[in-house]
Short mmCIF file of N, CA and C in Angstrom, two decimals:
data_model
loop_
_atom_site.label_atom_id
_atom_site.label_comp_id
_atom_site.label_asym_id
_atom_site.label_seq_id
_atom_site.Cartn_x
_atom_site.Cartn_y
_atom_site.Cartn_z
N MET A 1 -12.50 -30.12 -13.40
CA MET A 1 -13.37 -29.23 -12.66
C MET A 1 -13.19 -27.82 -13.20
N LYS A 2 -14.27 -27.21 -13.58
CA LYS A 2 -14.23 -25.87 -14.12
C LYS A 2 -14.49 -24.85 -13.01
N ILE A 3 -13.65 -23.83 -12.95
CA ILE A 3 -13.81 -22.78 -11.95
C ILE A 3 -14.60 -21.64 -12.57
N GLU A 4 -15.66 -21.24 -11.89
CA GLU A 4 -16.47 -20.13 -12.37
C GLU A 4 -16.08 -18.86 -11.61
N TYR A 5 -16.02 -17.77 -12.33
CA TYR A 5 -15.66 -16.49 -11.74
C TYR A 5 -16.89 -15.61 -11.64
N ASN A 6 -16.97 -14.86 -10.56
CA ASN A 6 -18.07 -13.93 -10.36
C ASN A 6 -17.50 -12.52 -10.54
N PHE A 7 -17.83 -11.90 -11.66
CA PHE A 7 -17.32 -10.56 -11.94
C PHE A 7 -18.25 -9.46 -11.46
N ASP A 8 -19.29 -9.83 -10.70
CA ASP A 8 -20.20 -8.82 -10.16
C ASP A 8 -19.49 -7.96 -9.11
N LYS A 9 -18.65 -8.57 -8.32
CA LYS A 9 -17.91 -7.84 -7.29
C LYS A 9 -16.59 -7.36 -7.88
N ASN A 10 -16.13 -6.24 -7.41
CA ASN A 10 -14.90 -5.67 -7.93
C ASN A 10 -13.71 -6.27 -7.19
N LEU A 11 -13.11 -7.29 -7.76
CA LEU A 11 -11.98 -7.96 -7.12
C LEU A 11 -10.72 -7.10 -7.16
N PHE A 12 -10.58 -6.25 -8.16
CA PHE A 12 -9.41 -5.38 -8.24
C PHE A 12 -9.38 -4.41 -7.06
N LYS A 13 -10.54 -3.88 -6.69
CA LYS A 13 -10.62 -2.96 -5.55
C LYS A 13 -10.21 -3.68 -4.26
N THR A 14 -10.67 -4.89 -4.09
CA THR A 14 -10.32 -5.67 -2.91
C THR A 14 -8.83 -5.97 -2.87
N LEU A 15 -8.26 -6.35 -4.00
CA LEU A 15 -6.83 -6.62 -4.06
C LEU A 15 -6.03 -5.35 -3.80
N ASN A 16 -6.48 -4.23 -4.33
CA ASN A 16 -5.81 -2.96 -4.15
C ASN A 16 -5.75 -2.59 -2.67
N LEU A 17 -6.86 -2.75 -1.95
CA LEU A 17 -6.87 -2.46 -0.52
C LEU A 17 -6.01 -3.45 0.26
N ALA A 18 -6.07 -4.72 -0.11
CA ALA A 18 -5.28 -5.73 0.60
C ALA A 18 -3.79 -5.49 0.41
N MET A 19 -3.37 -5.12 -0.79
CA MET A 19 -1.95 -4.83 -1.02
C MET A 19 -1.51 -3.57 -0.27
N GLY A 20 -2.40 -2.59 -0.19
CA GLY A 20 -2.10 -1.38 0.57
C GLY A 20 -1.89 -1.68 2.04
N ILE A 21 -2.70 -2.58 2.58
CA ILE A 21 -2.53 -2.98 3.97
C ILE A 21 -1.24 -3.76 4.14
N ALA A 22 -0.93 -4.64 3.21
CA ALA A 22 0.28 -5.46 3.32
C ALA A 22 1.54 -4.62 3.25
N VAL A 23 1.54 -3.59 2.40
CA VAL A 23 2.73 -2.76 2.24
C VAL A 23 2.98 -1.92 3.48
N ARG A 24 1.91 -1.43 4.10
CA ARG A 24 2.06 -0.50 5.22
C ARG A 24 1.61 -1.11 6.54
N LYS A 25 1.79 -2.40 6.74
CA LYS A 25 1.24 -3.06 7.92
C LYS A 25 1.87 -2.56 9.22
N ASN A 26 3.15 -2.25 9.22
CA ASN A 26 3.78 -1.74 10.45
C ASN A 26 3.22 -0.37 10.83
N TYR A 27 2.99 0.48 9.84
CA TYR A 27 2.42 1.81 10.10
C TYR A 27 0.99 1.68 10.63
N ILE A 28 0.24 0.77 10.07
CA ILE A 28 -1.15 0.57 10.50
C ILE A 28 -1.18 0.00 11.92
N LYS A 29 -0.23 -0.85 12.27
CA LYS A 29 -0.17 -1.38 13.63
C LYS A 29 0.14 -0.28 14.64
N LYS A 30 1.03 0.65 14.27
CA LYS A 30 1.41 1.73 15.18
C LYS A 30 0.33 2.80 15.29
N HIS A 31 -0.41 3.04 14.21
CA HIS A 31 -1.44 4.08 14.17
C HIS A 31 -2.77 3.48 13.71
N PRO A 32 -3.45 2.72 14.57
CA PRO A 32 -4.68 2.05 14.13
C PRO A 32 -5.84 3.02 13.90
N GLU A 33 -5.77 4.22 14.44
CA GLU A 33 -6.88 5.16 14.28
C GLU A 33 -6.86 5.87 12.94
N LYS A 34 -5.73 5.88 12.25
CA LYS A 34 -5.63 6.57 10.96
C LYS A 34 -6.15 5.70 9.83
N LYS A 35 -6.63 6.36 8.80
CA LYS A 35 -7.11 5.63 7.62
C LYS A 35 -5.92 5.13 6.81
N PHE A 36 -6.07 3.99 6.18
CA PHE A 36 -4.99 3.45 5.38
C PHE A 36 -5.24 3.73 3.91
N ARG A 37 -4.15 3.79 3.16
CA ARG A 37 -4.23 4.07 1.73
C ARG A 37 -4.23 2.77 0.95
N SER A 38 -4.79 2.85 -0.22
CA SER A 38 -4.74 1.69 -1.11
C SER A 38 -3.35 1.59 -1.72
N PHE A 39 -3.07 0.51 -2.38
CA PHE A 39 -1.76 0.27 -2.95
C PHE A 39 -1.44 1.29 -4.05
N ILE A 40 -2.41 1.61 -4.87
CA ILE A 40 -2.19 2.57 -5.97
C ILE A 40 -1.90 3.95 -5.41
N LYS A 41 -2.65 4.38 -4.38
CA LYS A 41 -2.39 5.68 -3.77
C LYS A 41 -1.01 5.71 -3.15
N HIS A 42 -0.64 4.63 -2.50
CA HIS A 42 0.68 4.54 -1.88
C HIS A 42 1.78 4.70 -2.94
N CYS A 43 1.63 4.01 -4.05
CA CYS A 43 2.63 4.10 -5.13
C CYS A 43 2.64 5.49 -5.76
N LEU A 44 1.49 6.12 -5.91
CA LEU A 44 1.44 7.47 -6.48
C LEU A 44 2.11 8.48 -5.55
N TYR A 45 1.90 8.36 -4.24
CA TYR A 45 2.56 9.26 -3.30
C TYR A 45 4.08 9.06 -3.35
N MET A 46 4.51 7.82 -3.45
CA MET A 46 5.95 7.56 -3.55
C MET A 46 6.51 8.14 -4.84
N LEU A 47 5.79 8.01 -5.95
CA LEU A 47 6.23 8.56 -7.22
C LEU A 47 6.31 10.08 -7.15
N MET A 48 5.34 10.72 -6.53
CA MET A 48 5.38 12.18 -6.38
C MET A 48 6.57 12.61 -5.54
N GLN A 49 6.87 11.88 -4.48
CA GLN A 49 8.02 12.20 -3.65
C GLN A 49 9.32 12.07 -4.45
N ILE A 50 9.43 11.03 -5.24
CA ILE A 50 10.63 10.83 -6.05
C ILE A 50 10.78 11.95 -7.07
N ILE A 51 9.68 12.37 -7.68
CA ILE A 51 9.74 13.45 -8.67
C ILE A 51 10.16 14.76 -8.01
N VAL A 52 9.62 15.06 -6.84
CA VAL A 52 9.99 16.30 -6.14
C VAL A 52 11.47 16.27 -5.76
N ILE A 53 11.95 15.17 -5.26
CA ILE A 53 13.37 15.07 -4.89
C ILE A 53 14.25 15.20 -6.13
N ALA A 54 13.85 14.58 -7.22
CA ALA A 54 14.63 14.68 -8.46
C ALA A 54 14.66 16.12 -8.97
N LEU A 55 13.54 16.80 -8.90
CA LEU A 55 13.51 18.22 -9.32
C LEU A 55 14.39 19.09 -8.43
N LEU A 56 14.35 18.85 -7.14
CA LEU A 56 15.19 19.62 -6.22
C LEU A 56 16.67 19.38 -6.49
N LEU A 57 17.03 18.13 -6.75
CA LEU A 57 18.42 17.83 -7.06
C LEU A 57 18.83 18.44 -8.40
N PHE A 58 17.93 18.42 -9.36
CA PHE A 58 18.19 19.01 -10.67
C PHE A 58 18.40 20.52 -10.56
N ILE A 59 17.57 21.18 -9.77
CA ILE A 59 17.71 22.62 -9.56
C ILE A 59 18.97 22.93 -8.79
N ALA A 60 19.27 22.12 -7.75
CA ALA A 60 20.49 22.36 -6.97
C ALA A 60 21.73 22.17 -7.80
N TYR A 61 21.70 21.25 -8.73
CA TYR A 61 22.86 21.02 -9.59
C TYR A 61 23.15 22.25 -10.45
N PHE A 62 22.12 22.84 -11.04
CA PHE A 62 22.34 23.98 -11.92
C PHE A 62 22.56 25.27 -11.15
N VAL A 63 22.10 25.38 -9.93
CA VAL A 63 22.36 26.57 -9.13
C VAL A 63 23.82 26.59 -8.69
N THR A 64 24.34 25.45 -8.30
CA THR A 64 25.74 25.40 -7.85
C THR A 64 26.72 25.35 -9.00
N TYR A 65 26.26 25.05 -10.19
CA TYR A 65 27.14 24.96 -11.35
C TYR A 65 27.31 26.33 -11.89
#
């Protein structure tokens, strides 16, 4: 049996939203009125937070040294 794929619809966008919901499901349950982020946006925000914390630690290291 051959499976045919329909590439007319954007399946990546659907997967991105579904993964975003799966990652933040507890937050969405507590705050149903707020908009949810997609998985890529969630990962980018986490990456930005990590970079800011790393920069702060880097600056604190050289200030105290």
